XYZ file of C-alpha atoms in Angstrom:
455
model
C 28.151 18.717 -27.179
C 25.837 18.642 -24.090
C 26.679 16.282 -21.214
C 24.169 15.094 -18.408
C 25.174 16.586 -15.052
C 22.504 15.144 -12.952
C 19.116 14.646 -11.739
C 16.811 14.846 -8.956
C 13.616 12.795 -8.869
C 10.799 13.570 -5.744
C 8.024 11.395 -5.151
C 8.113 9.772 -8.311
C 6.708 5.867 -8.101
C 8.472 4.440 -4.390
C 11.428 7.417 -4.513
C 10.005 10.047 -2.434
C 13.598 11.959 -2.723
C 16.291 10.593 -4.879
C 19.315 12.222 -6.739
C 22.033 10.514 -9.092
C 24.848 12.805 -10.626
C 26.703 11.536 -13.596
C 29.804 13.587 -13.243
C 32.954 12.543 -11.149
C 34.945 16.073 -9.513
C 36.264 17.401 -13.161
C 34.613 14.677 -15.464
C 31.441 13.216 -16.183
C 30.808 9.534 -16.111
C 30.219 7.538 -19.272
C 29.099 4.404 -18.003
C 26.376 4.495 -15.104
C 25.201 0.967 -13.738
C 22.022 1.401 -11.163
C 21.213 -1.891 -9.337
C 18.997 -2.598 -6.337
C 16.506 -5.278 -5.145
C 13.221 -5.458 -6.917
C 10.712 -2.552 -6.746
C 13.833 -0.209 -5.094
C 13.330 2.502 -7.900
C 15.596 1.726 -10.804
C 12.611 1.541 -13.299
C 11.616 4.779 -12.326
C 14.938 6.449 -13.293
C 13.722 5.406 -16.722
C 10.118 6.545 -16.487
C 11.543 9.737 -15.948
C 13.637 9.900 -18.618
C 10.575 9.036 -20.708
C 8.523 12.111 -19.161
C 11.493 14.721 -19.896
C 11.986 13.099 -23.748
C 8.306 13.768 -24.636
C 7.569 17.033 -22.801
C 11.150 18.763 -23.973
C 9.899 17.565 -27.832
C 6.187 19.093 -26.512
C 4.237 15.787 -27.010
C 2.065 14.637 -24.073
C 2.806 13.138 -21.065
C 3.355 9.310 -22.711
C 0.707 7.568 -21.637
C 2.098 4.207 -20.524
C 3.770 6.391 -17.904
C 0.720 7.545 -15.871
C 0.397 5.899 -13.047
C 3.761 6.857 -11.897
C 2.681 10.142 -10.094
C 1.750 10.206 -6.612
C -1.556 11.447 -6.485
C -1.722 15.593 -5.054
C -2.944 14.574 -1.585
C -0.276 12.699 -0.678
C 3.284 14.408 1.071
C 5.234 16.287 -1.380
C 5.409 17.442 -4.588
C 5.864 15.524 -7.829
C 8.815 17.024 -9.203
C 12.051 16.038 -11.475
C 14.977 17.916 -12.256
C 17.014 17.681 -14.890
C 20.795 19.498 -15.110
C 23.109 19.685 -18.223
C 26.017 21.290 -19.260
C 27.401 22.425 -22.447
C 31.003 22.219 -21.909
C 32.759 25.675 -21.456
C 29.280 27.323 -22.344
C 26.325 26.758 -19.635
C 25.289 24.727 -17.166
C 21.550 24.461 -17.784
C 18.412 23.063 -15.769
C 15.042 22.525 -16.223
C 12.506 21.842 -13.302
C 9.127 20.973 -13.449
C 6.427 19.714 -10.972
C 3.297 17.604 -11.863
C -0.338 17.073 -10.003
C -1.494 13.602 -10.170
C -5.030 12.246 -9.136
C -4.590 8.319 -7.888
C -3.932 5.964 -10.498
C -6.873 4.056 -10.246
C -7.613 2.612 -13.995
C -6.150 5.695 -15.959
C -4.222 8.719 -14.069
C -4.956 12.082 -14.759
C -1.627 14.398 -14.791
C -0.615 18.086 -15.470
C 1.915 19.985 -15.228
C 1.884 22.898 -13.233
C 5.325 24.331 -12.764
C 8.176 24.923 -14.952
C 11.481 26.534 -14.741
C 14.433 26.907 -17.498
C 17.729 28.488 -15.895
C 21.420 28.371 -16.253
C 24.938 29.929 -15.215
C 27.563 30.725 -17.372
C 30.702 28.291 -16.657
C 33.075 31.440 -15.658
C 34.076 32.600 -12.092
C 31.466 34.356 -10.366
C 29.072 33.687 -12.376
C 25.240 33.305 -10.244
C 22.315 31.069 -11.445
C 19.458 32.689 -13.064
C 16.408 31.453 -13.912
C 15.049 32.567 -17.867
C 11.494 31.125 -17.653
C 9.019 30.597 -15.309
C 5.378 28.794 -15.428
C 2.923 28.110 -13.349
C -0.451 27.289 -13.667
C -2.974 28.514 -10.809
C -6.282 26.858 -12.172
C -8.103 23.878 -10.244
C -6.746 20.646 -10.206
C -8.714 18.170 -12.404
C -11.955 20.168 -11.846
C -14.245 18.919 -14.848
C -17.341 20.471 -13.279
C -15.904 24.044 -13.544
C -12.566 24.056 -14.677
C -10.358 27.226 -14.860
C -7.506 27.734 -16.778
C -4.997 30.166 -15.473
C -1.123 30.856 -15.680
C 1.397 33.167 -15.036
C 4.468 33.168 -17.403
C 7.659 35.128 -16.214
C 10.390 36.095 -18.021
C 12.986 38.229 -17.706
C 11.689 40.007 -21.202
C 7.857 40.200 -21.708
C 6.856 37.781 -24.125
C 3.459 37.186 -24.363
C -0.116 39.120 -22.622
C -1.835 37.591 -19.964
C -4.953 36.424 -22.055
C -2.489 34.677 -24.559
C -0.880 32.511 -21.480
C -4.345 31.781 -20.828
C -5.370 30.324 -24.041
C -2.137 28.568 -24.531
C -3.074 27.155 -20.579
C -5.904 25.667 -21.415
C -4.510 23.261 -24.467
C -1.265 22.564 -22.521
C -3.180 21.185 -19.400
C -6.436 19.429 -21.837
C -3.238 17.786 -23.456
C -0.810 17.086 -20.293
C 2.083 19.066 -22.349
C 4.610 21.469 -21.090
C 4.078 24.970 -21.675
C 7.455 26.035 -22.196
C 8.620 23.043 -24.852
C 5.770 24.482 -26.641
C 5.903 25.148 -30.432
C 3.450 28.361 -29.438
C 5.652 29.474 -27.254
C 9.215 29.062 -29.563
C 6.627 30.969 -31.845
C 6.559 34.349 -29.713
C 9.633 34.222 -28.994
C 11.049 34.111 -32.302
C 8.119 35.905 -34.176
C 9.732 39.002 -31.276
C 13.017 39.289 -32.921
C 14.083 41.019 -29.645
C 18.205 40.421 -29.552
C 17.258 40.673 -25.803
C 16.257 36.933 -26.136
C 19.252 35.599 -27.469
C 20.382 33.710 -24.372
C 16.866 32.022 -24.420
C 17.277 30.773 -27.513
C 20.953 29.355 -26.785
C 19.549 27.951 -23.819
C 16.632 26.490 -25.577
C 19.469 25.036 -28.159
C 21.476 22.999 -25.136
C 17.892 21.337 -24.221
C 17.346 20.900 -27.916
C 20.288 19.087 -27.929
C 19.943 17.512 -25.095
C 16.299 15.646 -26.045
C 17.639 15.084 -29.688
C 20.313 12.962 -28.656
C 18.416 11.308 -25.880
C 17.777 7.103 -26.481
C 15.545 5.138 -24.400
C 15.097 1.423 -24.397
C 12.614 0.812 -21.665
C 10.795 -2.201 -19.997
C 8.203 -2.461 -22.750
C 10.316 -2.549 -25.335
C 12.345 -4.880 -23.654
C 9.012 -7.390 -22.760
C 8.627 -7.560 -26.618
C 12.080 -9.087 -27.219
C 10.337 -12.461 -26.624
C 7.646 -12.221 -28.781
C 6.447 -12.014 -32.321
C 8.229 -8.499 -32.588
C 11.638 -7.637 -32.060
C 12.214 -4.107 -31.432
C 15.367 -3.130 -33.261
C 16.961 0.457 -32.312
C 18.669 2.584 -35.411
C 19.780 5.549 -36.658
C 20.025 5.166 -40.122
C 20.960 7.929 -42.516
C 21.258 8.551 -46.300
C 22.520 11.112 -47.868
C 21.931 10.285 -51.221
C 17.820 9.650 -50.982
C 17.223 12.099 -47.915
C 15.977 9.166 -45.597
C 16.346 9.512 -42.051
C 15.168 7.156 -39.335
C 15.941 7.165 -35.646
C 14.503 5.375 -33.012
C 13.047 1.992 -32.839
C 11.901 -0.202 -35.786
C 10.081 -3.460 -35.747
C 11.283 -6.788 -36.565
C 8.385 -8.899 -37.283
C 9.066 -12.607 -36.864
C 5.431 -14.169 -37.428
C 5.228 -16.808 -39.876
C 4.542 -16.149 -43.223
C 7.048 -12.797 -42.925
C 6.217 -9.378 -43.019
C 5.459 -6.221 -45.145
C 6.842 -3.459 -45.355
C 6.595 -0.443 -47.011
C 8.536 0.232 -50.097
C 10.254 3.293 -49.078
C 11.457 1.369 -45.625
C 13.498 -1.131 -47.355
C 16.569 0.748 -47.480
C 16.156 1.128 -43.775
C 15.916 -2.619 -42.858
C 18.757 -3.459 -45.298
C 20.861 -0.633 -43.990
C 20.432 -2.387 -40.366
C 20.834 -5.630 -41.221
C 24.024 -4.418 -42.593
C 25.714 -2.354 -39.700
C 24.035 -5.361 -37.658
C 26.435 -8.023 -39.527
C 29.434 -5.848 -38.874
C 29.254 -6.449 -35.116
C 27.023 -9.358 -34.594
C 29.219 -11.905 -35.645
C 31.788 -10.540 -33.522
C 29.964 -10.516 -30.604
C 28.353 -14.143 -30.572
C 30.552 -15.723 -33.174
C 29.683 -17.672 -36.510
C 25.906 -15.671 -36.212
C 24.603 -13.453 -39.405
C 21.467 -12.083 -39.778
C 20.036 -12.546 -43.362
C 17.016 -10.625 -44.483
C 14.607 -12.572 -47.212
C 13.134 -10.389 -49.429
C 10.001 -11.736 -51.449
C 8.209 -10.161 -54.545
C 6.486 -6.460 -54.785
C 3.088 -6.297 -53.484
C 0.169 -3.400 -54.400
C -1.885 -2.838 -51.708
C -5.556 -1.236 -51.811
C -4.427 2.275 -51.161
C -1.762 2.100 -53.958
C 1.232 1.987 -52.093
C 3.961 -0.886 -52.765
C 4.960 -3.442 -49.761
C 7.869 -5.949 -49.699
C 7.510 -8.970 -47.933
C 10.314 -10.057 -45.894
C 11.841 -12.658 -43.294
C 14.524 -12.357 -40.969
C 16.709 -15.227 -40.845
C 19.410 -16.809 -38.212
C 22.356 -17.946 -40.205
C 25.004 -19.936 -38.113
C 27.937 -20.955 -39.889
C 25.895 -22.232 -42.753
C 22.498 -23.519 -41.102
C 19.068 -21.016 -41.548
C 16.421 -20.843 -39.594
C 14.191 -18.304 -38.485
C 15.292 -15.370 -36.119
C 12.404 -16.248 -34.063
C 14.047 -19.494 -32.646
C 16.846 -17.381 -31.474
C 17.003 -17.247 -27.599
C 15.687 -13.946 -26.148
C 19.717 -13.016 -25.002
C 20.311 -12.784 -28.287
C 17.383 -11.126 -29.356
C 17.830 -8.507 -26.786
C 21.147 -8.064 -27.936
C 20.102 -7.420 -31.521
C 17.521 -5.013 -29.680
C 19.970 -2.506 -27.966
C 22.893 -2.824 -30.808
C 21.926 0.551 -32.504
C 21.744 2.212 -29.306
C 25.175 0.921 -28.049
C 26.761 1.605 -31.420
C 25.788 4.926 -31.072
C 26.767 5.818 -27.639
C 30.219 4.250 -27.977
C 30.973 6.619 -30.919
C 29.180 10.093 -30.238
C 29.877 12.024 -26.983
C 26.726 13.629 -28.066
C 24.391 10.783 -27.537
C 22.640 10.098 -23.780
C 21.582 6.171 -23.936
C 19.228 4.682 -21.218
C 18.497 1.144 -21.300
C 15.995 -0.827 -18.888
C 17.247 -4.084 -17.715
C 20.122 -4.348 -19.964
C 21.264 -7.689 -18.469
C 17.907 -9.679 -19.477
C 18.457 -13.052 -21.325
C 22.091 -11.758 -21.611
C 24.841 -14.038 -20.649
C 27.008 -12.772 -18.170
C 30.693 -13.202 -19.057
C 29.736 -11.792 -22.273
C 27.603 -8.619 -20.463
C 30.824 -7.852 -18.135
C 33.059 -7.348 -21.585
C 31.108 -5.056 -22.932
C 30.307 -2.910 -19.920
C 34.165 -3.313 -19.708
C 34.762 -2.244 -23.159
C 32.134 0.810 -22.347
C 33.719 1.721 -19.766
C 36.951 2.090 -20.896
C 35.824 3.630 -23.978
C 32.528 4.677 -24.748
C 32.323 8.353 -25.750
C 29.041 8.768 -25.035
C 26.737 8.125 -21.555
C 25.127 5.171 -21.124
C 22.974 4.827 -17.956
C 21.446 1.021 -17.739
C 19.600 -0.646 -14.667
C 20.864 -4.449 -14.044
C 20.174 -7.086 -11.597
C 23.388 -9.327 -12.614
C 25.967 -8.695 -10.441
C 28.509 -9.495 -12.859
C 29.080 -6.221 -14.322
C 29.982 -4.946 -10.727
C 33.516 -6.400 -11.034
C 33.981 -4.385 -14.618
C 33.172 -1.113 -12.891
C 35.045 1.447 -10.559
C 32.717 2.264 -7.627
C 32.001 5.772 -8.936
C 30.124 4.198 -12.280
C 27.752 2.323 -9.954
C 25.163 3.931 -8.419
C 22.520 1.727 -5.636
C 18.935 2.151 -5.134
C 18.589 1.593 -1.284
C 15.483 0.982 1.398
C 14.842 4.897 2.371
C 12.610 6.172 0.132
C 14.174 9.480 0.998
C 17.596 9.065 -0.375
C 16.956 6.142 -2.605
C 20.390 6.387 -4.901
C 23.663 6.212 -3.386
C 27.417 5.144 -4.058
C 29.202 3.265 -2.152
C 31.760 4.725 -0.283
C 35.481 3.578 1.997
C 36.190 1.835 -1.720
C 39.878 1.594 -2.066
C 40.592 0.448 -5.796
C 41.768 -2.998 -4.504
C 38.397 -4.043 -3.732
C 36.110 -6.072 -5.437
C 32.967 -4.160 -5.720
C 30.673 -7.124 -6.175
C 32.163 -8.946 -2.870
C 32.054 -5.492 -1.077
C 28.138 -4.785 -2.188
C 27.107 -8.345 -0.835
C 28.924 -7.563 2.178
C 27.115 -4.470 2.660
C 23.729 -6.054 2.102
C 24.357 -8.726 5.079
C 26.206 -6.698 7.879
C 25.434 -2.985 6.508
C 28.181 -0.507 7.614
C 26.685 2.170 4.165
C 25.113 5.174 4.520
C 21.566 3.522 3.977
C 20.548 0.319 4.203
C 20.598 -1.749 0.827
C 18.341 -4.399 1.358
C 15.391 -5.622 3.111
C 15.019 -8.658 3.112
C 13.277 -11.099 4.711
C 14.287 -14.954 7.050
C 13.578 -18.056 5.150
C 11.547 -19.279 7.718
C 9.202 -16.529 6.866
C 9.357 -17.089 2.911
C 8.769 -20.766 3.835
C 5.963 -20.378 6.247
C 3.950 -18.263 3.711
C 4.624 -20.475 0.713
C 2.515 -22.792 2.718
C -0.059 -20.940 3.961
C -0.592 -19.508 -0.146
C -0.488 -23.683 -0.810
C -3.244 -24.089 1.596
C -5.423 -21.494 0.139
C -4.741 -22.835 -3.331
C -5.781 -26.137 -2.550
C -9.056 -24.914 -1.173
């Protein structure tokens, strides 16, 4: 099991210096709520997240998150840090620092620094780093560009001209060096048993990345379309299949194919989808149509299918669901998950959107209470702040320089909703939680924009 101890985000989107820790004195919090005012960096918690899943599996630097990087000739560094713990074991962190150019069009990024370190959960024990990289070549120099790195280790892995090479394909492909498959490579290919903490420590990050789930803003902008995203983890012992992740749920008319070999995975999630749907928004199951065998050009066999609404006897088409309930069917296999494995990390962007409240404060209740997982989600409805103890809830605020915070002089008889808005309209919080603006203002400028519209 490896638990999510915190992390520290630096002049990522608006947060110039933010940190959020998910663990309360002895225990660590399975339910984290981050709310704020628009634009106050709750997105970019998520971003992050993103960034960490694909360089810790050694894929690129996802490309709908460039543009989040403050370009290198602004203040500060572009850094996130990530700490873990594997209960009893290590506590484990990874750090690693990025150089942007400005995100005009399309954003060039790299990474240039890395670090891997832990201590071993015993008294006395010091931090230690494992790994360290760093690249020294010219930022984003395409007239001569120079790759070179130094790698540092407490065992010598790899020559100097080696780091080189691998430099160059890292930084062409905005990858981490030390998530690297080359990398793993020499150190395993070593046999050395004087790498054996490395590769535990490698095997908590592992871990850590395997079990991570992200259901971010563009997933969640596709709820109302043509395509429902549907998250699963579907598994089958008999025919080997595995599937985790996201799937689409085509609901243009006409249906949809699919290949042959995905059927069992749409029928296995319509299935664990009936066992909690109907429970959740009562009298609702979710039918799948299935339609004859198709042959396509290329020799592979397709099934055509269509999702259907059934309420309590009357069909129609998933698509004319509302979006609540669409995003609902969304984020299912995620919560499923989370509220039955302690192993699994789930992050969901605007989990509150088309969702009606009453029912969105049970189930962060139910969470709460019982989820053995994490589950971090960013929210706008204040709803769910009256089904959460103060420590679960975490604020983005107006400083850019400590842009997370809890609220604090909470005694357990207060209701954290009533004591938020209270903070937002007299203050009396470490940093201020809003900025808002008078309504004479808001009114004076929605006239002025009418005037220029009517020109």
């Amino acid at each position: 099991m490896v638990r999510l101890r915190s992390i520290v985000i630096e002049n990522i989107k608006n947060v110039q210096h933010g940190v959020i820790d998910f663990h309360n004195k002895n225990s660590f919090i399975n339910v984290t709520g981050i709310y704020g005012q628009n634009g106050s960096g709750k997105t970019a918690v998520v971003d992050v997240f993103e960034v960490l899943s694909a360089l810790m599996k050694g894929e690129s630097i996802p490309q709908h998150t460039k543009g989040i990087f403050n370009a290198i000739d602004q203040v500060g560094e572009n850094n996130i840090t990530l700490e873990l713990e594997e209960p009893e074991q290590y506590i484990v962190w990874y750090k690693v620092k990025f150089a942007a150019s400005e995100p005009t069009g399309t954003q060039d990024v790299m990474v240039i620094k890395e670090e891997i370190g832990y201590r071993p959960i015993e008294s006395g024990a010091r931090y230690r780093y494992l790994l360290r990289y760093e690249y020294e070549g010219s930022n984003f120099d395409s007239v001569n560009p120079q790759y070179m790195g130094t790698l540092k280790s407490q065992r010598s892995i790899m020559g100097k001209d080696a780091v080189s090479v691998l430099t160059k394909t890292f930084i062409d492909d905005n990858r981490s060096f030390l998530f690297a498959n080359e990398l793993r490579g020499f150190i395993t290919a070593s046999g050395k048993q004087d790498f054996s903490t490395l590769i535990e420590i490698y095997g908590v990050l592992d871990k850590f990345y395997q079990n991570l789930r992200i259901f971010n803003k563009e997933m969640s902008s596709m709820v109302g379309g043509e395509v429902t995203p549907v998250t699963i983890n579907y598994h089958n012992s008999e025919s080997h299949i595995s599937v985790q992740g996201i799937i689409p749920m085509s609901l243009q008319n006409g249906g949809f194919s699919i290949p042959e070999e995905l059927y069992p995975v749409y029928d296995g999630t319509i299935a664990y989808l009936n066992e909690i749907v109907p429970v959740i928004i009562p009298n609702l199951t979710i039918e799948m149509e299935v339609g004859e065998m198709e042959t396509h050009s290329d020799g592979r066999k397709y099934r055509k299918v269509n999702f259907i609404s059934n309420r309590a006897g009357k069909r129609f088409s998933l698509k004319h669901e509302s979006e609540g309930i669409r995003k609902i069917i969304s984020i299912l296999g995620f919560l499923v998950e989370v509220y039955n494995n302690e192993n699994i990390i789930a992050v969901i962007d605007e989990l509150d959107a088309g969702v009606f409240e009453y029912l969105l404060g049970e189930l962060i209740e139910i969470f709460s209470e019982s989820a053995k997982g994490q589950l971090i989600f960013t929210s706008h409805n204040l709803r769910v702040l009256e089904k959460l103890p103060s420590y679960k809830v975490v604020f983005s605020t107006t400083s850019p320089t400590n842009r997370y915070i809890r609220l604090t002089g909470i005694k357990p008889s207060n209701n954290l909703r009533d004591t938020y808005l209270r903070a937002i309209q007299i203050g009396g919080q470490e940093e201020e939680l809003y900025q808002g603006v008078s309504n004479s203002k808001i009114k004076r400028a929605l006239r002025k924009a009418g005037m220029k519209l009517g020109k």
